[in-house]
Every structure is written in structure tokens, then in C-alpha cells.
């Protein structure tokens, strides 16, 4: 299993780990970590999108599923209709499908339920396989229509589709504590260039690397790029999380050993935190503690760094265990 995103659902007594571009999602017992259920996508040939998202009732989970890869035709509307992903609502414990609706975009990945529980906001990569892709060679995705879609949770109805700020980069992760606080991170995949003068991102696929791609904030019905004056630092934004109490958004940039802190209202950069200067390289996973007092950050094959939530001061680094790689994290307790 190629796992990616994980969520904990105490009301159902399980955690859920979703495959990324894979055909497996599992649920596990929160106390013993024993396997409870393992399922495949609802449609033959489809793949899971990577993130299980708990729904407000605490007993159901939304999981994105991706249509089989197929080259774009040049007709974006037709490609969206033909290749749009689905959001499948499943029972959290058994993972049995209950209902589903369109993601209204290509290759859905991350999703968030807004704080009022009315909407599901979906990050759609907006890409598909290139027509000239060669089997066995590094694949640069063909970016067609990156977008965030806002869906009414009760009905699955599309409320809005907002195009990414840059049509050439994938929209991968987002937070949406409210509809006026939607922030996203993007990715620009390029061929690896040995000796190009910067560290290769260890989380990149073999033969590939990440070039700078600006994070964004949705303002009205438009995506506004952030960090435009510091674009070189915005290389491979990975995890993104919100602290509503402080009205701030944090993003990890592992290839730059960096965490950026954004103001929730304006999108302005409040602070840049160099994690390598604090003792942690390649920051990937990011999560706020349940009590809101601490941020936890995992490094790529490194330890866990703890930052105070009020001022982002270093509270400590735990060197072990050090067995996580590219993806994300959750925190069950402080």
C-alpha cells in the first residue's frame, strides 16, 4: 500500500489511512492498531486520491477517487466531464460506500469541511497523463485545469469552481476553516537536473523534482498568489494547516527547510521559520495539537519538532522514531 493521508475518528473507534494513486484504503483500531477493514475503489480501474476526510457526524468519511488516467483532448469542458473524480462517502469503520458525488475537477486530492459543516472544499490537481508519456520514464503531468471546487455537503451540488492562480501548476492541498479562509498549496513538477544548484527534494519521484510554485488564497471567486516576492522559497509546498484561534495558516516547504506563516484575513506572510536552523530538515507533516497549544512538524526521515502555537518558539525536537517519509500527520493528544 502506498499510504498518504491519515485521519482519526474516535466516535467510530478507528483511524483511516488512504492510498495515494493506489487501490487501497484501510481502517484500523485506535487502541490496538489492528486492521479493521480494507477496501478498493468503488469503480473498477479507479484509484484513491490520498486523503480521508472525517465528516461532521464522526461516523462517516469522505475519500476522493480518481478516474483512470487518459490524455486530455484539448476540450477542457469535455475533459472535465469525462475525467472528473468522485467523492465517495463511506462508513468509517467498515469503509462500506454510502453515497458519492462528483469532485467537479481532475484528480481530486485533499478536501476540507468548512467550520459551519455546510460545504466540502476540494483541491483538484487538474492534471492528467501526457499524450507523449513513455512507459518506464519519469512522467511530467499534463496540467489542464487546476481548481478548488466548493460542494454543498448535504446534496453534493457544485456551488463554485475556482481556477488556480497559475494554470500550469497542480493544486494539491488546502485548508478551508470558512469560505473566506480558503488557502491552497501548489506543485510544479519538472525533470530532475543534476548540478542545478539546489538540493533535490527527496520526496520527489525518481527522475523528477519540484520547481517553485506559489501558494494561494481564494479571494471572492479568484485565486490570489502568495509569496510572489519570495517565489524561490515556495518550492514544493506540502502540508498546510490552520489555527483559527490565531487566524493563521502554516505551510511546510520541505525543499527549502521552511515553514511559512500566513495571516488568515489578508494572506500576508507573517513569518518564515527556517527549520534547519532549529535542528529539523525537510519539514513535511504538520499538525496542531488538539488543545491548540502546540504545532508538531515531522521531518523527512527525521524526528518531530514541537513549536509553541502562540509565538512559534521551539519547544523541543524528538529524534526518534524517525520512520516517516513524504506525507502528512495527525496528533491524537498533546
PDB file of C-alpha atoms in Angstrom, residues 22-146:
ATOM      1  CA  UNK A  22      -3.287   3.382  -5.215  1.00  0.00           C
ATOM      2  CA  UNK A  23      -6.173   0.974  -4.840  1.00  0.00           C
ATOM      3  CA  UNK A  24      -6.267   0.555  -1.057  1.00  0.00           C
ATOM      4  CA  UNK A  25      -7.809   2.340   1.925  1.00  0.00           C
ATOM      5  CA  UNK A  26      -7.673   0.766   5.385  1.00  0.00           C
ATOM      6  CA  UNK A  27      -9.289   1.418   8.738  1.00  0.00           C
ATOM      7  CA  UNK A  28      -7.545   0.378  11.950  1.00  0.00           C
ATOM      8  CA  UNK A  29      -8.461   0.114  15.618  1.00  0.00           C
ATOM      9  CA  UNK A  30      -7.361   3.213  17.536  1.00  0.00           C
ATOM     10  CA  UNK A  31      -6.310   1.229  20.601  1.00  0.00           C
ATOM     11  CA  UNK A  32      -4.593  -1.815  19.117  1.00  0.00           C
ATOM     12  CA  UNK A  33      -3.805  -0.539  15.589  1.00  0.00           C
ATOM     13  CA  UNK A  34      -5.200  -3.849  14.308  1.00  0.00           C
ATOM     14  CA  UNK A  35      -6.680  -3.844  10.823  1.00  0.00           C
ATOM     15  CA  UNK A  36     -10.461  -3.374  10.815  1.00  0.00           C
ATOM     16  CA  UNK A  37     -11.259  -3.090   7.107  1.00  0.00           C
ATOM     17  CA  UNK A  38      -9.547  -2.846   3.730  1.00  0.00           C
ATOM     18  CA  UNK A  39     -11.350  -1.711   0.588  1.00  0.00           C
ATOM     19  CA  UNK A  40     -10.827  -0.968  -3.088  1.00  0.00           C
ATOM     20  CA  UNK A  41     -12.217   1.978  -5.066  1.00  0.00           C
ATOM     21  CA  UNK A  42     -15.925   1.986  -5.809  1.00  0.00           C
ATOM     22  CA  UNK A  43     -15.312   1.820  -9.578  1.00  0.00           C
ATOM     23  CA  UNK A  44     -13.069  -0.645 -11.430  1.00  0.00           C
ATOM     24  CA  UNK A  45      -9.817   0.874 -12.619  1.00  0.00           C
ATOM     25  CA  UNK A  46     -10.109   3.971 -10.432  1.00  0.00           C
ATOM     26  CA  UNK A  47      -7.527   4.976  -7.798  1.00  0.00           C
ATOM     27  CA  UNK A  48      -7.774   6.654  -4.424  1.00  0.00           C
ATOM     28  CA  UNK A  49      -6.784  10.316  -4.203  1.00  0.00           C
ATOM     29  CA  UNK A  50      -4.873  10.219  -0.914  1.00  0.00           C
ATOM     30  CA  UNK A  51      -6.840  11.953   1.865  1.00  0.00           C
ATOM     31  CA  UNK A  52      -9.646  10.590   4.081  1.00  0.00           C
ATOM     32  CA  UNK A  53     -11.706  13.473   5.498  1.00  0.00           C
ATOM     33  CA  UNK A  54     -13.921  12.957   8.577  1.00  0.00           C
ATOM     34  CA  UNK A  55     -17.484  14.193   8.239  1.00  0.00           C
ATOM     35  CA  UNK A  56     -19.261  16.158  10.983  1.00  0.00           C
ATOM     36  CA  UNK A  57     -21.206  13.167  12.355  1.00  0.00           C
ATOM     37  CA  UNK A  58     -17.913  11.478  13.285  1.00  0.00           C
ATOM     38  CA  UNK A  59     -19.009   8.169  11.780  1.00  0.00           C
ATOM     39  CA  UNK A  60     -18.563   8.739   8.068  1.00  0.00           C
ATOM     40  CA  UNK A  61     -15.556   9.666   5.990  1.00  0.00           C
ATOM     41  CA  UNK A  62     -15.145  11.238   2.551  1.00  0.00           C
ATOM     42  CA  UNK A  63     -12.473   9.774   0.282  1.00  0.00           C
ATOM     43  CA  UNK A  64     -11.614  11.115  -3.170  1.00  0.00           C
ATOM     44  CA  UNK A  65     -11.329   8.688  -6.072  1.00  0.00           C
ATOM     45  CA  UNK A  66      -9.642   9.396  -9.394  1.00  0.00           C
ATOM     46  CA  UNK A  67     -10.711   8.347 -12.866  1.00  0.00           C
ATOM     47  CA  UNK A  68      -8.300   6.214 -14.913  1.00  0.00           C
ATOM     48  CA  UNK A  69      -5.598   8.399 -16.459  1.00  0.00           C
ATOM     49  CA  UNK A  70      -6.234   9.335 -20.060  1.00  0.00           C
ATOM     50  CA  UNK A  71      -4.673  12.115 -22.168  1.00  0.00           C
ATOM     51  CA  UNK A  72      -6.576  15.376 -22.475  1.00  0.00           C
ATOM     52  CA  UNK A  73      -8.353  16.126 -25.739  1.00  0.00           C
ATOM     53  CA  UNK A  74      -7.894  19.905 -25.765  1.00  0.00           C
ATOM     54  CA  UNK A  75     -11.560  20.458 -24.928  1.00  0.00           C
ATOM     55  CA  UNK A  76     -11.384  21.322 -21.216  1.00  0.00           C
ATOM     56  CA  UNK A  77     -15.132  21.089 -20.670  1.00  0.00           C
ATOM     57  CA  UNK A  78     -15.294  17.664 -22.249  1.00  0.00           C
ATOM     58  CA  UNK A  79     -12.230  16.511 -20.315  1.00  0.00           C
ATOM     59  CA  UNK A  80     -13.790  17.656 -17.032  1.00  0.00           C
ATOM     60  CA  UNK A  81     -16.975  15.763 -17.841  1.00  0.00           C
ATOM     61  CA  UNK A  82     -15.049  12.648 -18.876  1.00  0.00           C
ATOM     62  CA  UNK A  83     -12.281  12.542 -16.260  1.00  0.00           C
ATOM     63  CA  UNK A  84     -13.744  14.267 -13.184  1.00  0.00           C
ATOM     64  CA  UNK A  85     -13.108  12.441  -9.933  1.00  0.00           C
ATOM     65  CA  UNK A  86     -15.666  11.322  -7.382  1.00  0.00           C
ATOM     66  CA  UNK A  87     -16.030  11.828  -3.642  1.00  0.00           C
ATOM     67  CA  UNK A  88     -17.221   8.615  -2.021  1.00  0.00           C
ATOM     68  CA  UNK A  89     -18.853   8.800   1.415  1.00  0.00           C
ATOM     69  CA  UNK A  90     -18.062   5.667   3.425  1.00  0.00           C
ATOM     70  CA  UNK A  91     -18.914   4.248   6.817  1.00  0.00           C
ATOM     71  CA  UNK A  92     -15.805   4.972   8.887  1.00  0.00           C
ATOM     72  CA  UNK A  93     -15.432   1.551  10.499  1.00  0.00           C
ATOM     73  CA  UNK A  94     -16.417  -0.816   7.689  1.00  0.00           C
ATOM     74  CA  UNK A  95     -15.485   1.595   4.861  1.00  0.00           C
ATOM     75  CA  UNK A  96     -18.613   0.452   3.026  1.00  0.00           C
ATOM     76  CA  UNK A  97     -19.722   3.089   0.477  1.00  0.00           C
ATOM     77  CA  UNK A  98     -22.881   5.003   1.363  1.00  0.00           C
ATOM     78  CA  UNK A  99     -23.129   7.635  -1.384  1.00  0.00           C
ATOM     79  CA  UNK A 100     -20.959   9.571  -3.807  1.00  0.00           C
ATOM     80  CA  UNK A 101     -20.858  12.715  -5.938  1.00  0.00           C
ATOM     81  CA  UNK A 102     -18.549  14.398  -8.434  1.00  0.00           C
ATOM     82  CA  UNK A 103     -15.450  16.305  -7.348  1.00  0.00           C
ATOM     83  CA  UNK A 104     -16.072  18.550 -10.389  1.00  0.00           C
ATOM     84  CA  UNK A 105     -12.349  18.529 -11.164  1.00  0.00           C
ATOM     85  CA  UNK A 106      -9.498  16.320 -12.349  1.00  0.00           C
ATOM     86  CA  UNK A 107      -7.570  14.110  -9.914  1.00  0.00           C
ATOM     87  CA  UNK A 108      -9.064  15.274  -6.582  1.00  0.00           C
ATOM     88  CA  UNK A 109      -6.692  15.000  -3.655  1.00  0.00           C
ATOM     89  CA  UNK A 110      -7.120  16.968  -0.422  1.00  0.00           C
ATOM     90  CA  UNK A 111     -10.519  18.072   0.942  1.00  0.00           C
ATOM     91  CA  UNK A 112     -11.771  20.063   3.916  1.00  0.00           C
ATOM     92  CA  UNK A 113     -15.169  20.503   5.560  1.00  0.00           C
ATOM     93  CA  UNK A 114     -15.834  24.150   6.429  1.00  0.00           C
ATOM     94  CA  UNK A 115     -16.321  25.080  10.062  1.00  0.00           C
ATOM     95  CA  UNK A 116     -20.074  25.552   9.611  1.00  0.00           C
ATOM     96  CA  UNK A 117     -20.299  21.957   8.278  1.00  0.00           C
ATOM     97  CA  UNK A 118     -22.138  23.124   5.157  1.00  0.00           C
ATOM     98  CA  UNK A 119     -19.502  22.755   2.455  1.00  0.00           C
ATOM     99  CA  UNK A 120     -16.751  20.438   1.290  1.00  0.00           C
ATOM    100  CA  UNK A 121     -13.869  22.245  -0.421  1.00  0.00           C
ATOM    101  CA  UNK A 122     -11.829  20.043  -2.766  1.00  0.00           C
ATOM    102  CA  UNK A 123      -8.317  20.525  -4.141  1.00  0.00           C
ATOM    103  CA  UNK A 124      -8.243  19.106  -7.667  1.00  0.00           C
ATOM    104  CA  UNK A 125      -4.792  18.620  -9.171  1.00  0.00           C
ATOM    105  CA  UNK A 126      -6.295  19.471 -12.545  1.00  0.00           C
ATOM    106  CA  UNK A 127      -3.825  17.250 -14.368  1.00  0.00           C
ATOM    107  CA  UNK A 128      -3.756  14.036 -16.329  1.00  0.00           C
ATOM    108  CA  UNK A 129      -1.239  11.887 -18.140  1.00  0.00           C
ATOM    109  CA  UNK A 130       0.558  13.479 -21.081  1.00  0.00           C
ATOM    110  CA  UNK A 131      -0.170  12.057 -24.521  1.00  0.00           C
ATOM    111  CA  UNK A 132       3.563  11.555 -25.165  1.00  0.00           C
ATOM    112  CA  UNK A 133       4.295   9.850 -21.828  1.00  0.00           C
ATOM    113  CA  UNK A 134       6.701   6.933 -22.207  1.00  0.00           C
ATOM    114  CA  UNK A 135       6.261   3.846 -20.054  1.00  0.00           C
ATOM    115  CA  UNK A 136       9.107   3.476 -17.557  1.00  0.00           C
ATOM    116  CA  UNK A 137      10.188   7.111 -17.905  1.00  0.00           C
ATOM    117  CA  UNK A 138       9.604   9.933 -15.375  1.00  0.00           C
ATOM    118  CA  UNK A 139       6.149  11.366 -16.020  1.00  0.00           C
ATOM    119  CA  UNK A 140       5.599  15.125 -16.058  1.00  0.00           C
ATOM    120  CA  UNK A 141       1.854  15.608 -15.543  1.00  0.00           C
ATOM    121  CA  UNK A 142      -0.123  17.475 -18.177  1.00  0.00           C
ATOM    122  CA  UNK A 143      -1.829  20.236 -16.186  1.00  0.00           C
ATOM    123  CA  UNK A 144      -5.205  21.029 -17.726  1.00  0.00           C
ATOM    124  CA  UNK A 145      -7.480  22.729 -15.190  1.00  0.00           C
ATOM    125  CA  UNK A 146      -6.249  23.025 -11.579  1.00  0.00           C
TER     126      UNK A 146
END
